[in-house]
Coordinates of C-alpha atoms and ligand atoms in Angstrom, one line a residue:
M1 CA 114.7 66.0 121.3
P2 CA 114.3 69.7 122.0
A3 CA 116.6 71.5 124.5
A4 CA 114.9 72.2 127.8
I5 CA 117.6 74.6 129.0
V6 CA 119.9 76.8 127.0
V7 CA 122.4 79.1 128.7
K8 CA 124.6 81.5 126.9
N9 CA 127.6 83.3 128.4
L10 CA 125.9 83.6 131.8
T11 CA 128.0 85.7 134.2
K12 CA 127.2 86.7 137.8
E13 CA 129.4 89.1 139.8
F14 CA 129.0 89.8 143.5
E15 CA 130.3 92.8 145.2
V16 CA 132.3 91.9 148.3
P17 CA 134.3 94.2 150.6
A18 CA 137.9 94.4 149.5
E19 CA 140.4 93.0 151.9
G20 CA 142.3 95.5 153.9
K21 CA 142.7 97.1 157.3
T22 CA 139.9 96.5 159.8
G23 CA 138.5 99.2 162.1
V24 CA 135.5 101.5 161.7
V25 CA 137.2 104.2 159.5
A26 CA 139.1 101.7 157.4
T27 CA 135.9 99.7 156.8
L28 CA 133.9 102.8 155.8
L29 CA 136.6 103.9 153.3
R30 CA 137.1 100.5 152.0
K31 CA 136.2 99.9 148.4
N32 CA 134.2 97.0 147.2
K33 CA 135.6 94.6 144.8
K34 CA 133.8 92.4 142.4
I35 CA 134.1 88.6 142.2
R36 CA 132.8 86.6 139.3
A37 CA 130.9 83.7 140.8
I38 CA 130.3 82.3 137.3
D39 CA 132.0 83.5 134.2
R40 CA 130.5 83.1 130.8
V41 CA 128.9 79.8 131.4
S42 CA 127.2 78.2 128.4
L43 CA 125.3 75.0 128.4
A44 CA 122.4 73.1 126.7
I45 CA 120.4 70.4 128.3
Q46 CA 118.0 68.2 126.4
E47 CA 114.5 67.4 127.7
G48 CA 114.6 64.4 130.0
E49 CA 118.3 64.6 130.6
I50 CA 120.0 64.4 134.0
L51 CA 123.0 66.7 134.1
G52 CA 125.6 66.3 136.8
Y53 CA 126.9 69.7 137.7
I54 CA 129.9 69.3 139.8
G55 CA 133.1 71.0 140.9
P56 CA 134.9 72.2 144.0
N57 CA 133.5 74.4 146.8
G58 CA 132.9 77.9 145.7
G59 CA 133.0 76.9 142.0
G60 CA 129.7 78.6 141.2
K61 CA 127.3 75.7 141.2
S62 CA 124.7 77.1 143.6
T63 CA 125.0 80.5 141.9
T64 CA 124.1 78.9 138.6
I65 CA 121.1 77.2 140.1
K66 CA 119.9 80.4 141.7
L67 CA 120.1 82.2 138.4
L68 CA 118.3 79.4 136.6
T69 CA 115.5 79.3 139.2
G70 CA 115.1 83.1 139.0
I71 CA 116.3 83.8 142.5
L72 CA 119.2 85.9 141.2
T73 CA 119.6 88.1 138.2
P74 CA 122.7 87.7 136.1
T75 CA 125.3 90.5 135.5
Q76 CA 125.4 89.4 131.9
G77 CA 124.2 86.6 129.6
E78 CA 121.1 84.8 128.7
A79 CA 119.2 81.7 129.8
T80 CA 116.0 80.1 128.6
V81 CA 114.4 77.3 130.5
I82 CA 111.4 75.6 128.8
G83 CA 110.9 78.9 127.0
F84 CA 111.1 81.2 130.0
T85 CA 113.8 83.7 131.1
P86 CA 113.9 82.6 134.7
W87 CA 114.6 86.0 136.4
K88 CA 112.1 87.9 134.2
E89 CA 108.9 85.7 134.3
R90 CA 109.3 84.3 137.7
S91 CA 105.8 83.7 139.0
E92 CA 104.6 81.9 135.9
Y93 CA 107.9 80.1 135.5
T94 CA 107.9 78.8 139.1
R95 CA 104.8 76.7 138.3
H96 CA 106.9 74.5 135.9
I97 CA 110.0 73.9 137.9
G98 CA 110.9 72.3 141.2
V99 CA 113.9 73.2 143.4
V100 CA 115.6 71.4 146.3
F101 CA 118.5 73.1 148.1
G102 CA 120.1 70.5 150.4
Q103 CA 121.0 73.4 152.7
K104 CA 117.7 75.2 152.8
S105 CA 114.2 73.9 153.5
L106 CA 111.0 74.2 151.5
L107 CA 109.0 73.0 154.4
N108 CA 107.6 74.8 157.4
W109 CA 109.4 73.4 160.5
D110 CA 106.6 73.8 162.9
V111 CA 104.0 71.8 161.0
A112 CA 104.0 68.4 159.4
P113 CA 105.1 68.0 155.8
V114 CA 101.6 67.3 154.6
E115 CA 100.6 70.8 155.8
S116 CA 103.3 72.3 153.7
F117 CA 102.2 70.1 150.8
R118 CA 98.7 71.5 151.1
L119 CA 100.0 75.0 151.0
Y120 CA 101.9 74.2 147.8
K121 CA 98.7 72.6 146.4
E122 CA 97.0 76.0 146.9
I123 CA 100.0 77.9 145.4
Y124 CA 100.0 75.7 142.4
E125 CA 96.2 75.7 142.2
M126 CA 95.9 72.0 142.0
D127 CA 92.4 70.5 142.3
E128 CA 91.7 68.0 145.1
A129 CA 91.7 64.9 143.0
T130 CA 95.0 65.7 141.2
Y131 CA 96.6 66.5 144.5
A132 CA 95.4 63.4 146.2
A133 CA 96.6 61.2 143.4
R134 CA 99.9 62.9 143.2
I135 CA 100.6 62.7 147.0
H136 CA 99.6 59.1 146.9
Y137 CA 102.2 58.4 144.2
L138 CA 105.0 60.5 145.6
A139 CA 104.6 59.4 149.2
K140 CA 104.9 55.8 148.2
L141 CA 107.8 56.4 145.9
F142 CA 109.8 58.3 148.5
T143 CA 108.4 56.1 151.3
I144 CA 107.4 59.0 153.5
E145 CA 103.9 57.7 154.5
Q146 CA 105.1 56.8 158.0
F147 CA 106.2 60.3 159.0
M148 CA 104.7 62.8 156.7
H149 CA 102.2 63.7 159.5
T150 CA 104.9 64.4 162.0
P151 CA 106.1 68.0 162.5
T152 CA 109.1 68.6 160.2
R153 CA 111.4 69.7 163.1
K154 CA 111.0 66.2 164.6
L155 CA 112.2 64.4 161.4
S156 CA 115.6 63.0 160.7
L157 CA 117.6 64.7 158.0
G158 CA 117.0 61.8 155.6
Q159 CA 113.3 61.8 156.3
R160 CA 113.0 65.5 155.8
M161 CA 115.0 65.4 152.5
R162 CA 112.6 62.9 151.1
C163 CA 109.7 65.2 152.0
E164 CA 111.6 68.1 150.4
L165 CA 111.7 66.1 147.2
V166 CA 108.0 65.4 147.4
A167 CA 107.3 69.1 147.9
A168 CA 109.4 70.0 144.9
L169 CA 107.7 67.4 142.7
L170 CA 104.1 68.0 143.8
H171 CA 103.1 70.0 140.7
K172 CA 104.9 67.6 138.3
P173 CA 107.5 70.1 137.3
R174 CA 109.1 69.8 133.9
V175 CA 112.5 70.8 135.2
L176 CA 114.0 69.9 138.6
F177 CA 116.9 71.6 140.2
L178 CA 118.7 69.6 142.9
D179 CA 121.4 71.4 144.8
E180 CA 123.1 68.7 146.9
P181 CA 119.9 66.7 147.6
T182 CA 121.8 63.9 149.3
I183 CA 124.0 65.9 151.6
G184 CA 124.3 64.4 155.0
L185 CA 122.3 61.3 154.2
D186 CA 123.5 57.8 155.1
A187 CA 124.2 55.3 152.3
I188 CA 120.8 53.6 152.4
A189 CA 118.9 56.9 152.4
K190 CA 121.0 58.1 149.5
Q191 CA 120.3 55.0 147.6
K192 CA 116.5 55.3 148.1
M193 CA 116.6 58.9 147.1
R194 CA 118.5 58.1 143.9
E195 CA 116.1 55.4 142.9
A196 CA 113.1 57.6 143.4
I197 CA 114.7 60.4 141.4
R198 CA 115.6 58.1 138.6
E199 CA 112.0 56.8 138.5
V200 CA 110.5 60.3 138.3
N201 CA 113.0 61.2 135.5
R202 CA 112.1 58.0 133.6
K203 CA 108.4 58.2 134.0
E204 CA 107.9 61.9 133.6
K205 CA 110.8 62.9 131.4
T206 CA 111.8 65.5 134.0
T207 CA 114.9 67.4 133.0
I208 CA 117.2 67.5 136.0
I209 CA 120.3 69.5 137.0
L210 CA 122.0 67.9 139.9
T211 CA 124.8 69.3 141.9
T212 CA 126.6 67.1 144.4
H213 CA 129.9 66.2 145.9
D214 CA 129.0 62.6 146.0
M215 CA 130.4 60.8 143.0
N216 CA 128.0 57.9 143.5
D217 CA 125.1 60.3 142.9
I218 CA 126.8 61.2 139.6
E219 CA 127.6 57.6 138.6
E220 CA 124.1 56.5 139.3
L221 CA 122.1 59.4 138.0
A222 CA 123.9 61.6 135.5
S223 CA 124.2 60.8 131.9
R224 CA 126.4 63.8 131.3
I225 CA 128.5 66.0 133.5
M226 CA 129.9 69.5 133.6
I227 CA 132.7 70.5 135.8
L228 CA 132.7 74.0 137.0
D229 CA 135.8 75.4 138.6
K230 CA 136.3 79.1 139.7
G231 CA 133.2 80.0 137.7
K232 CA 134.3 78.4 134.5
I233 CA 133.3 75.2 132.8
I234 CA 136.4 73.2 132.6
Y235 CA 134.9 69.9 131.4
E236 CA 131.8 68.8 129.6
G237 CA 130.9 65.4 128.3
D238 CA 129.3 62.0 129.0
L239 CA 130.7 59.9 131.8
D240 CA 132.0 57.0 129.7
K241 CA 133.8 59.4 127.4
M242 CA 135.4 61.1 130.3
K243 CA 136.5 57.9 131.8
N244 CA 138.1 56.8 128.5
E245 CA 139.8 60.1 128.1
F246 CA 141.1 60.4 131.6
A247 CA 140.8 57.2 133.5
Q248 CA 143.9 55.5 132.4
E249 CA 145.8 54.3 135.4
H250 CA 144.7 50.8 136.2
K251 CA 145.9 48.5 138.9
I252 CA 146.0 44.8 139.2
V253 CA 146.6 43.0 142.5
F254 CA 147.2 39.3 142.4
E255 CA 148.3 36.4 144.5
P256 CA 150.2 33.7 142.6
N257 CA 149.6 30.1 143.6
R258 CA 151.9 28.1 141.4
V259 CA 154.4 29.8 139.1
K260 CA 154.9 27.8 135.8
D261 CA 158.1 29.4 134.7
E262 CA 160.1 31.3 137.3
K263 CA 162.3 33.0 134.7
K264 CA 159.5 34.4 132.6
F265 CA 157.6 35.3 135.7
A266 CA 160.6 37.4 137.0
Q267 CA 160.7 39.1 133.6
F268 CA 157.0 39.9 133.8
I269 CA 157.5 41.4 137.3
E270 CA 160.3 43.5 136.0
K271 CA 158.5 44.6 132.9
Y272 CA 155.6 45.9 134.8
D273 CA 157.7 47.1 137.7
A274 CA 155.4 45.2 140.0
E275 CA 155.7 45.6 143.7
Q276 CA 155.6 42.6 146.0
S277 CA 154.2 42.6 149.5
G278 CA 154.1 39.2 151.1
R279 CA 152.2 36.9 148.8
F280 CA 150.7 39.8 146.9
Y281 CA 151.9 41.6 143.8
T282 CA 150.6 45.0 142.6
L283 CA 151.1 46.3 139.2
V284 CA 150.1 49.6 137.8
F285 CA 149.8 50.4 134.1
N286 CA 148.3 52.8 131.7
S287 CA 145.2 51.3 130.0
K288 CA 145.6 53.5 127.0
T289 CA 148.7 51.7 126.0
I290 CA 148.0 48.2 127.5
K291 CA 144.6 46.8 127.9
P292 CA 143.9 45.2 131.3
K293 CA 142.8 42.0 129.6
R294 CA 146.2 41.6 127.9
V295 CA 148.0 41.9 131.2
L296 CA 145.7 39.3 132.7
D297 CA 146.2 36.9 129.8
E298 CA 150.0 37.2 130.2
L299 CA 149.6 36.6 133.9
F300 CA 147.4 33.5 133.4
D301 CA 150.0 32.0 131.1
L302 CA 152.7 32.4 133.7
C303 CA 151.0 31.2 136.8
D304 CA 148.0 29.8 138.5
L305 CA 146.4 32.4 140.7
E306 CA 145.0 32.2 144.2
G307 CA 143.1 35.4 143.5
F308 CA 143.3 38.7 141.7
E309 CA 141.5 42.0 141.4
V310 CA 141.5 44.8 138.8
F311 CA 141.1 48.4 139.9
A312 CA 139.9 51.0 137.5
P313 CA 140.1 54.6 138.7
T314 CA 137.1 55.9 140.6
L315 CA 135.2 58.9 139.3
E316 CA 136.7 60.9 142.1
E317 CA 140.2 60.1 140.9
V318 CA 139.3 61.0 137.3
I319 CA 137.9 64.3 138.4
R320 CA 141.0 65.0 140.4
E321 CA 143.0 64.3 137.2
I322 CA 140.9 66.8 135.3
Y323 CA 141.5 69.5 137.9
A324 CA 145.2 68.7 137.8
H325 CA 145.2 69.4 134.0
Q326 CA 143.9 72.9 134.6
P327 CA 146.3 75.8 134.2
A328 CA 146.6 77.6 137.6
Ligands
ATP401 N1 125.4 86.4 147.9 C1 126.7 86.3 147.6 N2 127.5 87.4 147.9 C2 128.8 87.4 147.7 N3 129.5 86.3 147.2 C3 128.8 85.2 146.9 C4 127.4 85.2 147.1 N4 126.9 83.9 146.8 C5 128.0 83.3 146.3 N5 129.1 84.0 146.4 C6 130.5 83.6 146.0 O1 130.4 83.1 144.7 C7 131.3 82.0 144.5 C8 130.5 80.8 144.1 O2 129.7 80.4 145.1 P1 128.7 79.2 145.0 O3 127.9 79.1 146.2 O4 127.9 79.3 143.7 O5 129.6 77.9 144.9 P2 129.3 76.3 144.9 O6 129.9 75.8 143.7 O7 127.8 76.1 145.1 O8 130.1 75.8 146.2 P3 129.8 74.6 147.2 O9 130.3 73.4 146.6 O10 130.6 75.0 148.4 O11 128.3 74.7 147.5 C9 132.0 81.8 145.9 O12 133.2 82.5 145.8 C10 131.1 82.5 146.8 O13 131.8 83.0 148.0
MG402 MG1 126.7 75.2 146.5

């Protein structure tokens, strides 16, 4: 499969006022300093792939998206998205991409979403039949039929975000940039949004870059992730690989019912340094050295259980671990 997006050593610096004394004169004399929002970022995304682009606040995610959508021009480096250099061929390029910024609206607040959709129809020069069919499909997929004729300012955040997605997808873009599309949505709205995005991706082979702070978005949508911290990519890989590499600390909580051999059970408790709290025991172990199944087999041999649960690390914990491995 061909690469839809290729980025090489992309760097963006912003000039910001250097810190110093305040006051009119001091401010006038004050020099600017440069900060590198992103620093030699390179990446390649295959057609139809959904890349989770994640990292802490200020990491440079939105800056990358603004560069790749042609809103900003880089200080250095190159990028090609479906054959275009985003910041050079913007007007033609925009016809092939869709963008949603969770923090910024594509829709006119004073009119209903459908009015905005009509405006985009004109911009994208879609004929009436194509437009009608597309709206029919997308309105159903994102379940916006009930409120797409209501002025945008009267919509709830979740309703508006679904309309934003419809606006971004109207012209069947080949690449979709989603910068925190689920921000502020409740669990059900997030779930609906994810399902619809997945469907579009599957059906239309849309290449998607998704930034989010919601790890469930990543788990459910992304096939591969990149972690950006202080402008640099600190991790790249598929999710399963990352979990295997980093997600090692597992936990088993169990409640014994009948212990078959008290002595052996005591040895087991000691070996795993299990903690007891009332009827429950918790043991923590590294899954790289001991497989959870082995621990459970041992446990089943020693006692009948009232109940047990195995906890693998969450994606959030894994990512925290990756950050922790970074040099300061
Ligand atoms: N227009 C600008 N002028 C000056 N500095 C900027 C500008 N835009 C971004 N920055 C700085 O660049 C860095 C990266 O910001 P960016 O918005 O890309 O981060 P982010 O990863 O999207 O963060 P968040 O998770 O909070 O959305 C930050 O230090 C930010 O303050
Ligand atoms: Mg951002």
